[in-house]
Coordinates of C-alpha atoms in Angstrom, one line a residue:
I24 CA 11.6 -46.8 -13.2
F25 CA 10.6 -44.4 -10.4
D26 CA 9.6 -41.0 -11.8
L27 CA 9.3 -38.2 -9.2
N28 CA 7.3 -36.1 -11.7
T29 CA 4.4 -38.6 -11.8
S30 CA 4.4 -39.6 -8.1
S31 CA 2.4 -37.8 -5.5
Y32 CA 3.0 -37.7 -1.8
D33 CA 0.7 -37.0 1.1
D34 CA 1.5 -34.8 4.1
N35 CA 3.3 -37.7 5.8
G36 CA 5.6 -38.3 2.9
I37 CA 3.8 -41.5 1.8
N38 CA 3.7 -42.1 -1.9
T39 CA -0.1 -42.1 -2.7
N40 CA 0.6 -44.1 -5.9
T41 CA 1.4 -47.0 -3.6
S42 CA -1.8 -46.7 -1.5
C43 CA -4.7 -49.1 -2.0
G44 CA -7.5 -47.4 -4.0
E45 CA -10.2 -49.2 -2.0
C46 CA -9.1 -49.1 1.6
G47 CA -6.3 -46.5 1.6
K48 CA -3.7 -48.9 3.1
A49 CA -0.1 -47.6 2.3
F50 CA 2.6 -49.9 0.8
T51 CA 6.3 -49.4 0.4
N52 CA 6.2 -50.5 -3.3
E53 CA 3.8 -51.0 -6.2
S54 CA 4.1 -54.8 -6.2
A55 CA 3.0 -55.1 -2.5
R56 CA 0.0 -52.8 -3.3
I57 CA -1.0 -54.9 -6.3
K58 CA -0.8 -58.2 -4.3
H59 CA -2.9 -56.6 -1.5
E60 CA -5.6 -55.4 -3.9
T61 CA -5.8 -58.7 -5.8
T62 CA -6.1 -60.8 -2.6
A63 CA -8.0 -58.5 -0.3
H64 CA -10.4 -56.6 -2.6
R65 CA -11.0 -58.8 -5.6
H66 CA -14.7 -59.3 -5.8
I67 CA -14.5 -63.0 -6.6
G68 CA -17.1 -64.8 -4.6
N69 CA -18.4 -61.5 -3.3
L70 CA -17.8 -62.2 0.4
V71 CA -19.0 -59.1 2.2
C72 CA -18.3 -58.2 5.9
G73 CA -21.7 -57.8 7.5
R74 CA -20.5 -55.1 9.8
C75 CA -18.6 -52.7 7.5
G76 CA -19.4 -53.8 3.9
L77 CA -15.8 -54.5 2.8
N78 CA -15.5 -57.2 0.2
F79 CA -13.1 -60.2 0.4
S80 CA -11.9 -62.9 -2.0
S81 CA -11.9 -65.7 0.5
K82 CA -13.6 -66.8 3.7
T83 CA -10.2 -66.9 5.3
M84 CA -9.6 -63.2 4.5
L85 CA -13.1 -62.3 5.7
D86 CA -12.6 -64.2 9.0
K87 CA -9.2 -62.6 9.6
H88 CA -10.7 -59.1 8.9
E89 CA -13.6 -59.7 11.3
R90 CA -11.3 -60.9 14.1
S91 CA -8.9 -57.9 13.7
A92 CA -11.3 -55.1 12.9
H93 CA -14.5 -56.0 14.8
T94 CA -13.4 -57.9 17.9
V95 CA -13.6 -55.8 21.1
D96 CA -11.7 -56.9 24.2
I97 CA -13.5 -56.2 27.5
Y98 CA -11.5 -55.7 30.6
T99 CA -12.8 -55.8 34.2
C100 CA -11.4 -53.6 36.9
K101 CA -9.7 -55.7 39.6
Y102 CA -10.9 -53.3 42.3
C103 CA -14.6 -52.9 41.3
P104 CA -17.1 -54.5 38.9
S105 CA -16.6 -51.8 36.2
T106 CA -15.8 -53.1 32.7
F107 CA -13.9 -51.3 29.9
H108 CA -13.6 -51.8 26.1
S109 CA -10.2 -51.7 24.4

């Protein structure tokens, strides 16, 4: 049962009780948050990202994180040799 008296909301109206305690990612419901925390942050195997220190429960999750969080796309100007990072 959802109880407004025990729930807290941030300035954007997001229920902070459904935010991940480790990374702050917001979820629409408690079960989604729990699933995220048990798959993304459980320290089984203790796989740590070498760039930011986040822990992951599987090599697949670590690889996915590294591709999405730490990959920088470089674009080259078509009119000059300048390059730009996304």
